[in-house]
């Protein structure tokens, strides 16, 4: 099977199966693997810095506790974001296992600006508004604008369409990606959800591995949107997403996908 180019191979929170997610180590490793697109999550600290962090609380991936928004940037910088991978994933977590071979103890949380300054236009950035807040969209866009990176980004949300409409209002040229997970759950005809995304000018429609539907992938592509799949937990789901016709994927094992695409296109 020949896979259409370009195919978006997106390192999910960096190469996060091999290094602590959303840290400089994970993004650096993705770059070393030859990956040219990364996904990350943004939210405010208590003092208004834009921190890269996924969870609602610090507990899973640092030695801190509570919401990252309750701390200043300086306080968050004191935390160890690199030692947790040597412990079991908490029971009930939806996160896949990690298999770090390196010692990342002492790895620090980083800001969006630190990420952009470190890699510049080396990456296409898929930036998810994880914790919407007044001013956050504008501040993220300004950080990109200052570095001439507005053309190297997809602004992403899960379920939250309003933040993407805010992006389109402030910077119509910036690409947007929407993952309406809640609207795609359950039985029924979900073509109206895909049509809604197209009507709002969404650039990329994002499926989860649990909501992947080849017919909807085809519809989204026919309506002029790119498509990708998230929530990949194993090689079988990775191949399923490719065979469904998705144009890309966020994955913790970007090296798997890179190798697979190269092999299929030989």
PDB file of C-alpha atoms in Angstrom:
ATOM      1  CA  UNK A   1       0.000   0.000   0.000  1.00  0.00           C
ATOM      2  CA  UNK A   2       1.383   3.393  -0.997  1.00  0.00           C
ATOM      3  CA  UNK A   3       0.732   6.086   1.619  1.00  0.00           C
ATOM      4  CA  UNK A   4      -0.112   9.499   0.224  1.00  0.00           C
ATOM      5  CA  UNK A   5       2.344  12.309   0.857  1.00  0.00           C
ATOM      6  CA  UNK A   6       2.554  14.477   2.800  1.00  0.00           C
ATOM      7  CA  UNK A   7       1.732  12.265   5.753  1.00  0.00           C
ATOM      8  CA  UNK A   8       1.853  13.980   9.148  1.00  0.00           C
ATOM      9  CA  UNK A   9       4.059  11.965  11.515  1.00  0.00           C
ATOM     10  CA  UNK A  10       3.522  13.866  14.752  1.00  0.00           C
ATOM     11  CA  UNK A  11       5.478  13.095  17.920  1.00  0.00           C
ATOM     12  CA  UNK A  12       2.869  13.161  20.696  1.00  0.00           C
ATOM     13  CA  UNK A  13       4.230  15.413  23.464  1.00  0.00           C
ATOM     14  CA  UNK A  14       7.580  14.680  21.858  1.00  0.00           C
ATOM     15  CA  UNK A  15       8.939  11.152  21.544  1.00  0.00           C
ATOM     16  CA  UNK A  16       7.049  10.433  24.738  1.00  0.00           C
ATOM     17  CA  UNK A  17       7.344   6.651  24.751  1.00  0.00           C
ATOM     18  CA  UNK A  18      11.080   7.093  25.202  1.00  0.00           C
ATOM     19  CA  UNK A  19      11.530  10.327  27.187  1.00  0.00           C
ATOM     20  CA  UNK A  20       9.386  12.326  29.620  1.00  0.00           C
ATOM     21  CA  UNK A  21       6.489  13.952  27.806  1.00  0.00           C
ATOM     22  CA  UNK A  22       6.452  17.675  27.057  1.00  0.00           C
ATOM     23  CA  UNK A  23      10.075  18.138  28.121  1.00  0.00           C
ATOM     24  CA  UNK A  24      13.001  19.361  26.082  1.00  0.00           C
ATOM     25  CA  UNK A  25      14.417  15.829  26.157  1.00  0.00           C
ATOM     26  CA  UNK A  26      11.330  14.390  24.446  1.00  0.00           C
ATOM     27  CA  UNK A  27      11.291  17.041  21.719  1.00  0.00           C
ATOM     28  CA  UNK A  28      15.037  16.772  21.168  1.00  0.00           C
ATOM     29  CA  UNK A  29      14.744  13.008  20.788  1.00  0.00           C
ATOM     30  CA  UNK A  30      11.944  13.443  18.232  1.00  0.00           C
ATOM     31  CA  UNK A  31      14.196  15.740  16.214  1.00  0.00           C
ATOM     32  CA  UNK A  32      17.030  13.220  16.401  1.00  0.00           C
ATOM     33  CA  UNK A  33      14.655  10.552  15.033  1.00  0.00           C
ATOM     34  CA  UNK A  34      14.037  12.716  11.989  1.00  0.00           C
ATOM     35  CA  UNK A  35      10.528  13.753  13.014  1.00  0.00           C
ATOM     36  CA  UNK A  36       9.424  17.147  11.729  1.00  0.00           C
ATOM     37  CA  UNK A  37       6.101  17.606  13.548  1.00  0.00           C
ATOM     38  CA  UNK A  38       5.357  17.596  17.256  1.00  0.00           C
ATOM     39  CA  UNK A  39       2.267  17.950  19.439  1.00  0.00           C
ATOM     40  CA  UNK A  40       2.174  19.687  22.788  1.00  0.00           C
ATOM     41  CA  UNK A  41      -0.291  21.117  25.312  1.00  0.00           C
ATOM     42  CA  UNK A  42      -0.444  24.655  26.659  1.00  0.00           C
ATOM     43  CA  UNK A  43      -1.941  26.379  29.663  1.00  0.00           C
ATOM     44  CA  UNK A  44      -1.188  29.270  31.990  1.00  0.00           C
ATOM     45  CA  UNK A  45       0.815  29.229  35.188  1.00  0.00           C
ATOM     46  CA  UNK A  46      -0.431  31.323  38.093  1.00  0.00           C
ATOM     47  CA  UNK A  47       1.712  34.237  36.922  1.00  0.00           C
ATOM     48  CA  UNK A  48       0.681  34.014  33.272  1.00  0.00           C
ATOM     49  CA  UNK A  49       3.530  32.032  31.713  1.00  0.00           C
ATOM     50  CA  UNK A  50       2.573  29.522  29.007  1.00  0.00           C
ATOM     51  CA  UNK A  51       3.656  26.136  30.321  1.00  0.00           C
ATOM     52  CA  UNK A  52       3.697  22.875  28.345  1.00  0.00           C
ATOM     53  CA  UNK A  53       1.716  20.353  30.361  1.00  0.00           C
ATOM     54  CA  UNK A  54      -1.020  17.833  29.605  1.00  0.00           C
ATOM     55  CA  UNK A  55      -2.752  16.677  32.781  1.00  0.00           C
ATOM     56  CA  UNK A  56      -5.077  18.597  35.067  1.00  0.00           C
ATOM     57  CA  UNK A  57      -2.692  17.919  37.946  1.00  0.00           C
ATOM     58  CA  UNK A  58       1.056  17.606  38.362  1.00  0.00           C
ATOM     59  CA  UNK A  59       0.881  14.272  40.137  1.00  0.00           C
ATOM     60  CA  UNK A  60       1.446  11.771  37.303  1.00  0.00           C
ATOM     61  CA  UNK A  61       4.497  13.304  35.639  1.00  0.00           C
ATOM     62  CA  UNK A  62       6.264  15.355  38.319  1.00  0.00           C
ATOM     63  CA  UNK A  63       7.057  15.240  42.025  1.00  0.00           C
ATOM     64  CA  UNK A  64       4.512  18.007  42.565  1.00  0.00           C
ATOM     65  CA  UNK A  65       0.800  17.901  43.262  1.00  0.00           C
ATOM     66  CA  UNK A  66      -2.232  19.980  42.353  1.00  0.00           C
ATOM     67  CA  UNK A  67      -2.966  22.068  39.280  1.00  0.00           C
ATOM     68  CA  UNK A  68      -0.074  23.638  37.338  1.00  0.00           C
ATOM     69  CA  UNK A  69      -2.171  26.785  37.189  1.00  0.00           C
ATOM     70  CA  UNK A  70      -1.859  27.142  40.951  1.00  0.00           C
ATOM     71  CA  UNK A  71       1.921  27.621  40.747  1.00  0.00           C
ATOM     72  CA  UNK A  72       4.210  30.331  39.422  1.00  0.00           C
ATOM     73  CA  UNK A  73       6.643  29.464  36.667  1.00  0.00           C
ATOM     74  CA  UNK A  74       9.543  29.678  39.110  1.00  0.00           C
ATOM     75  CA  UNK A  75       7.823  27.202  41.425  1.00  0.00           C
ATOM     76  CA  UNK A  76       7.115  24.788  38.559  1.00  0.00           C
ATOM     77  CA  UNK A  77      10.747  24.989  37.459  1.00  0.00           C
ATOM     78  CA  UNK A  78      11.731  23.496  40.824  1.00  0.00           C
ATOM     79  CA  UNK A  79       9.879  20.253  40.056  1.00  0.00           C
ATOM     80  CA  UNK A  80      11.395  17.042  38.700  1.00  0.00           C
ATOM     81  CA  UNK A  81       9.559  16.165  35.472  1.00  0.00           C
ATOM     82  CA  UNK A  82      11.901  13.351  34.478  1.00  0.00           C
ATOM     83  CA  UNK A  83      11.884  10.621  37.125  1.00  0.00           C
ATOM     84  CA  UNK A  84       8.304   9.368  36.893  1.00  0.00           C
ATOM     85  CA  UNK A  85       8.852   6.999  33.942  1.00  0.00           C
ATOM     86  CA  UNK A  86      10.668   4.564  36.205  1.00  0.00           C
ATOM     87  CA  UNK A  87       7.439   3.937  38.124  1.00  0.00           C
ATOM     88  CA  UNK A  88       4.294   2.057  37.026  1.00  0.00           C
ATOM     89  CA  UNK A  89       1.563   3.998  35.225  1.00  0.00           C
ATOM     90  CA  UNK A  90      -1.190   4.677  37.814  1.00  0.00           C
ATOM     91  CA  UNK A  91      -4.101   2.233  37.791  1.00  0.00           C
ATOM     92  CA  UNK A  92      -6.942   3.492  35.621  1.00  0.00           C
ATOM     93  CA  UNK A  93      -4.733   5.780  33.537  1.00  0.00           C
ATOM     94  CA  UNK A  94      -5.471   5.947  29.817  1.00  0.00           C
ATOM     95  CA  UNK A  95      -1.815   6.632  29.059  1.00  0.00           C
ATOM     96  CA  UNK A  96       0.255   3.944  27.306  1.00  0.00           C
ATOM     97  CA  UNK A  97       3.337   2.535  29.052  1.00  0.00           C
ATOM     98  CA  UNK A  98       6.705   4.210  28.713  1.00  0.00           C
ATOM     99  CA  UNK A  99      10.011   2.455  28.124  1.00  0.00           C
ATOM    100  CA  UNK A 100      12.745   4.956  28.826  1.00  0.00           C
ATOM    101  CA  UNK A 101      16.292   3.739  28.424  1.00  0.00           C
ATOM    102  CA  UNK A 102      17.885   6.994  29.560  1.00  0.00           C
ATOM    103  CA  UNK A 103      18.037   8.634  32.950  1.00  0.00           C
ATOM    104  CA  UNK A 104      15.966  11.812  32.820  1.00  0.00           C
ATOM    105  CA  UNK A 105      15.905  12.600  36.528  1.00  0.00           C
ATOM    106  CA  UNK A 106      15.798  16.346  37.045  1.00  0.00           C
ATOM    107  CA  UNK A 107      14.301  17.138  33.635  1.00  0.00           C
ATOM    108  CA  UNK A 108      12.363  20.403  33.875  1.00  0.00           C
ATOM    109  CA  UNK A 109       8.993  21.631  32.685  1.00  0.00           C
ATOM    110  CA  UNK A 110       9.342  24.146  29.858  1.00  0.00           C
ATOM    111  CA  UNK A 111       7.437  27.076  28.414  1.00  0.00           C
ATOM    112  CA  UNK A 112       6.101  27.441  24.895  1.00  0.00           C
ATOM    113  CA  UNK A 113       8.641  30.176  24.220  1.00  0.00           C
ATOM    114  CA  UNK A 114      11.508  27.914  25.298  1.00  0.00           C
ATOM    115  CA  UNK A 115      10.303  25.229  22.888  1.00  0.00           C
ATOM    116  CA  UNK A 116       9.954  27.653  19.979  1.00  0.00           C
ATOM    117  CA  UNK A 117      13.337  29.243  20.656  1.00  0.00           C
ATOM    118  CA  UNK A 118      15.034  25.842  20.814  1.00  0.00           C
ATOM    119  CA  UNK A 119      13.669  24.455  17.542  1.00  0.00           C
ATOM    120  CA  UNK A 120      12.374  27.387  15.475  1.00  0.00           C
ATOM    121  CA  UNK A 121      11.133  26.287  12.064  1.00  0.00           C
ATOM    122  CA  UNK A 122      12.637  22.820  12.461  1.00  0.00           C
ATOM    123  CA  UNK A 123       9.177  21.612  13.541  1.00  0.00           C
ATOM    124  CA  UNK A 124       5.568  22.051  12.581  1.00  0.00           C
ATOM    125  CA  UNK A 125       3.882  22.625  15.946  1.00  0.00           C
ATOM    126  CA  UNK A 126       0.501  21.103  16.807  1.00  0.00           C
ATOM    127  CA  UNK A 127      -0.409  23.183  19.863  1.00  0.00           C
ATOM    128  CA  UNK A 128      -3.378  22.029  21.900  1.00  0.00           C
ATOM    129  CA  UNK A 129      -5.216  24.534  24.076  1.00  0.00           C
ATOM    130  CA  UNK A 130      -5.444  22.212  27.041  1.00  0.00           C
ATOM    131  CA  UNK A 131      -6.777  24.617  29.670  1.00  0.00           C
ATOM    132  CA  UNK A 132      -8.683  27.457  27.907  1.00  0.00           C
ATOM    133  CA  UNK A 133      -8.401  30.828  29.617  1.00  0.00           C
ATOM    134  CA  UNK A 134      -9.027  34.450  28.613  1.00  0.00           C
ATOM    135  CA  UNK A 135      -6.051  35.714  26.640  1.00  0.00           C
ATOM    136  CA  UNK A 136      -4.374  32.342  26.123  1.00  0.00           C
ATOM    137  CA  UNK A 137      -5.104  32.087  22.392  1.00  0.00           C
ATOM    138  CA  UNK A 138      -3.838  35.633  21.845  1.00  0.00           C
ATOM    139  CA  UNK A 139      -0.669  35.008  23.855  1.00  0.00           C
ATOM    140  CA  UNK A 140       0.117  31.773  21.996  1.00  0.00           C
ATOM    141  CA  UNK A 141      -0.399  33.473  18.645  1.00  0.00           C
ATOM    142  CA  UNK A 142       1.807  36.370  19.725  1.00  0.00           C
ATOM    143  CA  UNK A 143       4.614  33.998  20.724  1.00  0.00           C
ATOM    144  CA  UNK A 144       4.395  32.421  17.272  1.00  0.00           C
ATOM    145  CA  UNK A 145       4.130  35.785  15.510  1.00  0.00           C
ATOM    146  CA  UNK A 146       7.230  37.142  17.251  1.00  0.00           C
ATOM    147  CA  UNK A 147       9.215  34.202  15.869  1.00  0.00           C
ATOM    148  CA  UNK A 148       7.640  34.228  12.393  1.00  0.00           C
ATOM    149  CA  UNK A 149       6.130  30.780  13.010  1.00  0.00           C
ATOM    150  CA  UNK A 150       2.434  31.381  12.319  1.00  0.00           C
ATOM    151  CA  UNK A 151       2.815  29.349   9.133  1.00  0.00           C
ATOM    152  CA  UNK A 152       4.303  26.411  11.046  1.00  0.00           C
ATOM    153  CA  UNK A 153       1.454  25.637  13.409  1.00  0.00           C
ATOM    154  CA  UNK A 154      -1.856  23.880  13.817  1.00  0.00           C
ATOM    155  CA  UNK A 155      -3.869  25.152  16.775  1.00  0.00           C
ATOM    156  CA  UNK A 156      -5.709  22.193  18.298  1.00  0.00           C
ATOM    157  CA  UNK A 157      -8.500  21.531  20.764  1.00  0.00           C
ATOM    158  CA  UNK A 158     -10.455  18.542  22.032  1.00  0.00           C
ATOM    159  CA  UNK A 159     -14.210  19.241  21.933  1.00  0.00           C
ATOM    160  CA  UNK A 160     -13.648  22.994  22.458  1.00  0.00           C
ATOM    161  CA  UNK A 161     -14.672  24.670  19.196  1.00  0.00           C
ATOM    162  CA  UNK A 162     -14.837  28.193  20.634  1.00  0.00           C
ATOM    163  CA  UNK A 163     -11.069  28.500  21.078  1.00  0.00           C
ATOM    164  CA  UNK A 164     -10.532  27.562  17.432  1.00  0.00           C
ATOM    165  CA  UNK A 165     -13.082  30.124  16.294  1.00  0.00           C
ATOM    166  CA  UNK A 166     -11.103  32.636  18.353  1.00  0.00           C
ATOM    167  CA  UNK A 167      -7.952  31.582  16.502  1.00  0.00           C
ATOM    168  CA  UNK A 168      -9.662  32.064  13.146  1.00  0.00           C
ATOM    169  CA  UNK A 169     -10.938  35.483  14.193  1.00  0.00           C
ATOM    170  CA  UNK A 170      -7.504  36.683  15.329  1.00  0.00           C
ATOM    171  CA  UNK A 171      -5.348  35.002  12.659  1.00  0.00           C
ATOM    172  CA  UNK A 172      -7.470  33.597   9.784  1.00  0.00           C
ATOM    173  CA  UNK A 173      -4.403  32.150   8.055  1.00  0.00           C
ATOM    174  CA  UNK A 174      -3.440  29.908  10.982  1.00  0.00           C
ATOM    175  CA  UNK A 175      -4.429  26.266  10.554  1.00  0.00           C
ATOM    176  CA  UNK A 176      -6.768  24.694  13.089  1.00  0.00           C
ATOM    177  CA  UNK A 177      -7.389  21.090  14.150  1.00  0.00           C
ATOM    178  CA  UNK A 178     -10.516  19.940  15.987  1.00  0.00           C
ATOM    179  CA  UNK A 179     -11.049  16.667  17.849  1.00  0.00           C
ATOM    180  CA  UNK A 180     -14.777  16.509  18.741  1.00  0.00           C
ATOM    181  CA  UNK A 181     -14.426  13.271  20.708  1.00  0.00           C
ATOM    182  CA  UNK A 182     -17.632  13.676  22.701  1.00  0.00           C
ATOM    183  CA  UNK A 183     -19.704  14.333  19.581  1.00  0.00           C
ATOM    184  CA  UNK A 184     -18.408  11.186  17.864  1.00  0.00           C
ATOM    185  CA  UNK A 185     -19.080   8.762  20.710  1.00  0.00           C
ATOM    186  CA  UNK A 186     -21.951   6.313  20.480  1.00  0.00           C
ATOM    187  CA  UNK A 187     -23.919   4.914  17.602  1.00  0.00           C
ATOM    188  CA  UNK A 188     -25.525   7.034  14.936  1.00  0.00           C
ATOM    189  CA  UNK A 189     -24.760   9.136  11.914  1.00  0.00           C
ATOM    190  CA  UNK A 190     -21.959  11.579  12.733  1.00  0.00           C
ATOM    191  CA  UNK A 191     -21.623  13.127   9.292  1.00  0.00           C
ATOM    192  CA  UNK A 192     -23.142  16.343  10.641  1.00  0.00           C
ATOM    193  CA  UNK A 193     -20.168  16.730  13.021  1.00  0.00           C
ATOM    194  CA  UNK A 194     -17.732  16.513  10.125  1.00  0.00           C
ATOM    195  CA  UNK A 195     -19.837  18.972   8.138  1.00  0.00           C
ATOM    196  CA  UNK A 196     -19.885  21.358  11.104  1.00  0.00           C
ATOM    197  CA  UNK A 197     -16.090  21.352  11.178  1.00  0.00           C
ATOM    198  CA  UNK A 198     -15.905  22.091   7.460  1.00  0.00           C
ATOM    199  CA  UNK A 199     -18.485  24.873   7.763  1.00  0.00           C
ATOM    200  CA  UNK A 200     -16.308  26.567  10.401  1.00  0.00           C
ATOM    201  CA  UNK A 201     -13.200  26.368   8.233  1.00  0.00           C
ATOM    202  CA  UNK A 202     -11.386  23.776  10.339  1.00  0.00           C
ATOM    203  CA  UNK A 203      -8.177  22.684   8.596  1.00  0.00           C
ATOM    204  CA  UNK A 204      -7.754  19.227  10.124  1.00  0.00           C
ATOM    205  CA  UNK A 205     -10.373  16.864  11.548  1.00  0.00           C
ATOM    206  CA  UNK A 206      -8.949  14.726  14.343  1.00  0.00           C
ATOM    207  CA  UNK A 207     -10.269  11.268  15.156  1.00  0.00           C
ATOM    208  CA  UNK A 208      -9.446   9.283  18.261  1.00  0.00           C
ATOM    209  CA  UNK A 209      -8.576   5.618  17.885  1.00  0.00           C
ATOM    210  CA  UNK A 210     -11.895   4.880  19.633  1.00  0.00           C
ATOM    211  CA  UNK A 211     -13.949   7.006  17.203  1.00  0.00           C
ATOM    212  CA  UNK A 212     -12.130   6.191  13.964  1.00  0.00           C
ATOM    213  CA  UNK A 213     -14.577   5.639  11.091  1.00  0.00           C
ATOM    214  CA  UNK A 214     -13.177   5.197   7.557  1.00  0.00           C
ATOM    215  CA  UNK A 215     -16.375   6.593   6.032  1.00  0.00           C
ATOM    216  CA  UNK A 216     -16.051   9.784   8.081  1.00  0.00           C
ATOM    217  CA  UNK A 217     -12.356  10.020   7.216  1.00  0.00           C
ATOM    218  CA  UNK A 218     -13.297   9.908   3.541  1.00  0.00           C
ATOM    219  CA  UNK A 219     -16.012  12.523   4.056  1.00  0.00           C
ATOM    220  CA  UNK A 220     -13.665  14.886   5.899  1.00  0.00           C
ATOM    221  CA  UNK A 221     -11.081  14.566   3.150  1.00  0.00           C
ATOM    222  CA  UNK A 222     -13.732  15.150   0.477  1.00  0.00           C
ATOM    223  CA  UNK A 223     -14.801  18.321   2.314  1.00  0.00           C
ATOM    224  CA  UNK A 224     -11.250  19.649   2.018  1.00  0.00           C
ATOM    225  CA  UNK A 225      -9.966  18.896   5.501  1.00  0.00           C
ATOM    226  CA  UNK A 226      -6.877  16.962   6.434  1.00  0.00           C
ATOM    227  CA  UNK A 227      -7.447  14.070   8.833  1.00  0.00           C
ATOM    228  CA  UNK A 228      -5.379  12.531  11.585  1.00  0.00           C
ATOM    229  CA  UNK A 229      -5.815  10.017  14.356  1.00  0.00           C
ATOM    230  CA  UNK A 230      -4.815  10.363  18.007  1.00  0.00           C
ATOM    231  CA  UNK A 231      -4.883   8.050  21.006  1.00  0.00           C
ATOM    232  CA  UNK A 232      -2.749   5.370  19.350  1.00  0.00           C
ATOM    233  CA  UNK A 233      -1.780   2.690  21.891  1.00  0.00           C
ATOM    234  CA  UNK A 234      -0.127   0.011  19.720  1.00  0.00           C
ATOM    235  CA  UNK A 235       1.079  -0.898  16.236  1.00  0.00           C
ATOM    236  CA  UNK A 236      -2.262  -2.411  15.252  1.00  0.00           C
ATOM    237  CA  UNK A 237      -4.101   0.865  15.878  1.00  0.00           C
ATOM    238  CA  UNK A 238      -1.377   2.722  13.985  1.00  0.00           C
ATOM    239  CA  UNK A 239      -1.860   0.564  10.894  1.00  0.00           C
ATOM    240  CA  UNK A 240      -5.650   0.764  11.218  1.00  0.00           C
ATOM    241  CA  UNK A 241      -5.505   4.573  11.123  1.00  0.00           C
ATOM    242  CA  UNK A 242      -3.328   4.558   8.015  1.00  0.00           C
ATOM    243  CA  UNK A 243      -5.608   2.069   6.272  1.00  0.00           C
ATOM    244  CA  UNK A 244      -8.648   4.186   7.184  1.00  0.00           C
ATOM    245  CA  UNK A 245      -7.206   6.955   5.022  1.00  0.00           C
ATOM    246  CA  UNK A 246      -5.989   9.409   7.650  1.00  0.00           C
ATOM    247  CA  UNK A 247      -3.417  11.966   6.480  1.00  0.00           C
ATOM    248  CA  UNK A 248      -1.472  11.803   9.725  1.00  0.00           C
ATOM    249  CA  UNK A 249      -1.194  10.625  13.285  1.00  0.00           C
ATOM    250  CA  UNK A 250      -0.070  11.736  16.724  1.00  0.00           C
ATOM    251  CA  UNK A 251       1.878   8.897  18.275  1.00  0.00           C
ATOM    252  CA  UNK A 252       4.155   8.302  21.257  1.00  0.00           C
ATOM    253  CA  UNK A 253       6.333   6.036  19.088  1.00  0.00           C
ATOM    254  CA  UNK A 254       7.000   8.285  16.081  1.00  0.00           C
ATOM    255  CA  UNK A 255       9.875   6.059  14.981  1.00  0.00           C
ATOM    256  CA  UNK A 256       7.400   3.196  14.441  1.00  0.00           C
ATOM    257  CA  UNK A 257       5.293   5.319  12.119  1.00  0.00           C
ATOM    258  CA  UNK A 258       8.267   6.792  10.280  1.00  0.00           C
ATOM    259  CA  UNK A 259       9.614   3.311   9.561  1.00  0.00           C
ATOM    260  CA  UNK A 260       6.174   2.021   8.531  1.00  0.00           C
ATOM    261  CA  UNK A 261       5.545   4.861   6.079  1.00  0.00           C
ATOM    262  CA  UNK A 262       9.005   4.454   4.544  1.00  0.00           C
ATOM    263  CA  UNK A 263       8.529   0.691   4.162  1.00  0.00           C
ATOM    264  CA  UNK A 264       5.081   1.055   2.575  1.00  0.00           C
ATOM    265  CA  UNK A 265       6.347   3.641   0.092  1.00  0.00           C
ATOM    266  CA  UNK A 266       9.414   1.700  -1.079  1.00  0.00           C
TER     267      UNK A 266
END
